[in-house]
């Protein structure tokens, strides 16, 4: 027995030692790819020495030496991007190319098939020739910088460039100018949501017994009403009810789920409304939270001067930031730049579809998707005059497609002469609002609202191609249309002058929170589907509360967590419940209801992470919307995963008979809205008790509202996820200026999944006092101390300086890389 024990002890010790040795080996191999920021190296590409000074936040300040050109500086940016975010860039490029399955196997086949059908990468390659000579030179120089880093990795055996490369065999081809254009188009795909809105509107139209109720559950933004549209079934009478498929989430699908298609805040103050006497600008673009985040901070010293701000790795442009003379910020415009077309197949020849001029052949091309561990998949790609044909298995398109028909997509980003990158590069060199607006004309997609300030003025201009639709369009772009009717087809692009524009408003303040910008009749309407309409109300109140503003008041507005929606809805849904509950014994349902209502009655609507009221409120309205819609919509109710405050307000104010939603159709009694509010509150309290505990006063919103900054590939791996994911308690909510959009999905419906990955505030009375922050860190390497070093600053609402002072950057530099031309 003693001998057996000794052998077991030796075996156990040996196993532990082997495990430790294996862990050390993995760490050693992974650490090999950690960048060395303090070195001098000769590389092919630059025409003169380039210096990359990493300031104390690891933001690269890129300088060309005497005799260097702007192209050398773009070379340095490409090198810096590849140092810190090579894996992220490689995955994004493969996504755009539809080649993820070569690395990740069958789980990404659906995503690859979709991107192949769009031919996103093909349109990017064909768009290279459309760029200006200056832009093409910048793209080539940037690609050379990326490739120089790849060459360095190969020559010096630097751990394949990223630790993920040891887990996944992902050969990296040299970077090309088309790759950067493709990533810009991929951004457009991530920020476009009109496709899914059309599908949901069509599905809801089919599911509802009363067509009048469609405007309740999918309400228009307040303002002038929309002309009556046809029911979807009247356009396609062949449809027999609504049949939904079991939802399947495609891995790494770049199309954001409904509600996650982009958002942002931006506001500006003229000198007359600024305490410092200079213009002010604040911007915080909202994107899916990931680790690493989408944004990367950088400063470029160009011939026209320094430019600093947020870049996207793989794209050689500062997309939001400032120069010494001018600042610019981006917000999603929600432009209706996508349309679905129902195409009728020739019943006698499946290779033809109906056009205004009779049946025509589909344009077809085969495409082979290579799949790791499986046989290749051969696709037949098809296009009509309206756009690429999408399969019914995508986005549940089969549920709205009549027999004998297919669906095609019209989308501005599929342009083969897309000059958006040229516009972005010219914007960085603009010295005035006038020059910046002129540069924006070449922007195609993604459409954005561009907020601008220079030393004297402020402006907002919508950039991006606006499709020109016929006034007789059957659905005005709101529903999938009959593709064979001439009046439903796009007529080209509206003139750039038609894009909304606001320059130096009389009040001295302008801003955008994805709210409705203009009230114009179709077809110059911009969009029917805007972002949430609630944040603008809170923003207006904060801006009007001060005669003049400062950098700090703009920061305060960015971090404001008060929910205008909660302030509006609670008096409505609780109107007959406040103080109506009698005293009840501890632990009873009545007592819990009384405590909850007492807490909410004294609450100001602040979605503070340390308070219990936000969790009670969010759980209540979520349960309430579910009770109101599930009997009318059935399984489709799951598509409305987040609360729509306009819907609840319409119901409880009984706008146009909307209180009909309160009555459960399948029950004998007639329920009132007060009944539904009380039952929903009980539902919410049971849910909270089971998940977070029954002591309501001790609840914390932040425990439920965790920012899920997860690694998109390794985030679900049991052991690794503790190293690569960044989870933090956060304030804010769906409709607050400090936006933290909830997931809406079990088991964690209140997780914060979509927020400001970048925040910047610029004061042009003292430009070097400007500040910014990103949500995670500069590095994409999870062993780097710069992987998550900004995360806590971001959570606490802190910022780092945004200075173009070279001496400040050098004074506390964490490393200086000097790149010499290789002979």
Short mmCIF file of N, CA, C and O in Angstrom, two decimals, residues 60-63 70 73-74 76-78 298-303 305-309 311 316-318 322-323 425 428 804:
data_model
loop_
_atom_site.label_atom_id
_atom_site.label_comp_id
_atom_site.label_asym_id
_atom_site.label_seq_id
_atom_site.Cartn_x
_atom_site.Cartn_y
_atom_site.Cartn_z
N UNK A 60 0.29 55.73 -30.38
CA UNK A 60 1.43 56.02 -31.26
C UNK A 60 1.31 57.40 -31.89
O UNK A 60 0.29 57.75 -32.47
N UNK A 61 2.38 58.18 -31.75
CA UNK A 61 2.51 59.46 -32.44
C UNK A 61 3.53 59.23 -33.55
O UNK A 61 4.70 58.93 -33.29
N UNK A 62 3.09 59.36 -34.79
CA UNK A 62 3.91 58.92 -35.93
C UNK A 62 4.44 60.14 -36.67
O UNK A 62 3.67 60.99 -37.14
N UNK A 63 5.77 60.21 -36.75
CA UNK A 63 6.45 61.35 -37.35
C UNK A 63 7.36 60.86 -38.48
O UNK A 63 8.02 59.83 -38.36
N UNK A 70 3.99 62.21 -46.57
CA UNK A 70 2.81 61.70 -45.87
C UNK A 70 2.70 60.19 -46.01
O UNK A 70 2.23 59.50 -45.09
N UNK A 73 4.35 58.43 -43.27
CA UNK A 73 3.57 58.44 -42.03
C UNK A 73 2.47 57.38 -42.09
O UNK A 73 2.23 56.67 -41.10
N UNK A 74 1.81 57.23 -43.22
CA UNK A 74 0.81 56.17 -43.35
C UNK A 74 1.45 54.79 -43.26
O UNK A 74 0.86 53.85 -42.75
N UNK A 76 3.91 54.16 -41.30
CA UNK A 76 4.05 53.98 -39.86
C UNK A 76 2.75 53.57 -39.19
O UNK A 76 2.75 52.75 -38.26
N UNK A 77 1.62 54.12 -39.65
CA UNK A 77 0.33 53.73 -39.08
C UNK A 77 0.03 52.27 -39.37
O UNK A 77 -0.44 51.52 -38.50
N UNK A 78 0.29 51.83 -40.61
CA UNK A 78 0.08 50.43 -40.94
C UNK A 78 0.93 49.52 -40.09
O UNK A 78 0.46 48.47 -39.61
N UNK A 298 -4.60 57.01 -32.38
CA UNK A 298 -3.35 57.29 -33.10
C UNK A 298 -3.25 58.76 -33.43
O UNK A 298 -4.26 59.47 -33.53
N UNK A 299 -2.00 59.21 -33.58
CA UNK A 299 -1.72 60.58 -34.03
C UNK A 299 -0.79 60.50 -35.24
O UNK A 299 0.21 59.78 -35.23
N UNK A 300 -1.11 61.24 -36.28
CA UNK A 300 -0.30 61.29 -37.50
C UNK A 300 0.18 62.72 -37.70
O UNK A 300 -0.61 63.67 -37.59
N UNK A 301 1.41 62.88 -38.01
CA UNK A 301 1.95 64.20 -38.33
C UNK A 301 2.09 64.30 -39.85
O UNK A 301 3.07 63.82 -40.44
N UNK A 302 1.07 64.87 -40.48
CA UNK A 302 1.03 64.99 -41.94
C UNK A 302 1.61 66.32 -42.38
O UNK A 302 1.89 67.20 -41.55
N UNK A 303 1.75 66.49 -43.68
CA UNK A 303 2.25 67.75 -44.20
C UNK A 303 1.35 68.92 -43.86
O UNK A 303 1.82 70.06 -43.75
N UNK A 305 -0.24 69.15 -41.04
CA UNK A 305 -0.27 69.30 -39.59
C UNK A 305 -0.65 68.00 -38.90
O UNK A 305 -0.90 66.97 -39.54
N UNK A 306 -0.70 68.06 -37.60
CA UNK A 306 -1.01 66.87 -36.82
C UNK A 306 -2.50 66.57 -36.81
O UNK A 306 -3.34 67.46 -36.85
N UNK A 307 -2.83 65.27 -36.74
CA UNK A 307 -4.21 64.82 -36.61
C UNK A 307 -4.21 63.68 -35.62
O UNK A 307 -3.35 62.79 -35.67
N UNK A 308 -5.17 63.68 -34.70
CA UNK A 308 -5.20 62.68 -33.63
C UNK A 308 -6.65 62.28 -33.36
O UNK A 308 -7.56 63.09 -33.47
N UNK A 309 -6.85 61.00 -33.02
CA UNK A 309 -8.19 60.55 -32.70
C UNK A 309 -8.35 59.05 -32.87
O UNK A 309 -7.39 58.29 -32.69
N UNK A 311 -9.03 55.56 -34.82
CA UNK A 311 -8.92 54.83 -36.09
C UNK A 311 -9.51 53.44 -35.91
O UNK A 311 -9.70 52.98 -34.79
N UNK A 316 -6.62 53.28 -42.97
CA UNK A 316 -5.60 54.30 -42.71
C UNK A 316 -6.17 55.71 -42.58
O UNK A 316 -5.77 56.63 -43.31
N UNK A 317 -7.10 55.92 -41.68
CA UNK A 317 -7.69 57.25 -41.52
C UNK A 317 -8.13 57.45 -40.08
O UNK A 317 -8.59 56.50 -39.43
N UNK A 318 -7.99 58.67 -39.60
CA UNK A 318 -8.58 59.05 -38.31
C UNK A 318 -10.04 59.39 -38.61
O UNK A 318 -10.34 60.38 -39.27
N UNK A 322 -9.37 65.25 -34.26
CA UNK A 322 -9.15 66.68 -34.46
C UNK A 322 -7.77 66.94 -35.04
O UNK A 322 -6.86 66.11 -34.96
N UNK A 323 -7.64 68.11 -35.64
CA UNK A 323 -6.36 68.69 -35.98
C UNK A 323 -6.21 69.95 -35.11
O UNK A 323 -7.01 70.17 -34.19
N UNK A 425 -9.81 60.34 -46.04
CA UNK A 425 -8.44 60.85 -46.05
C UNK A 425 -8.40 62.35 -46.33
O UNK A 425 -7.59 63.08 -45.75
N UNK A 428 -9.22 64.51 -43.19
CA UNK A 428 -8.12 64.75 -42.25
C UNK A 428 -7.28 65.96 -42.63
O UNK A 428 -6.62 66.56 -41.78
N UNK A 804 -1.43 67.35 -29.31
CA UNK A 804 -0.57 67.29 -30.48
C UNK A 804 0.82 67.84 -30.18
O UNK A 804 1.62 68.07 -31.09
#
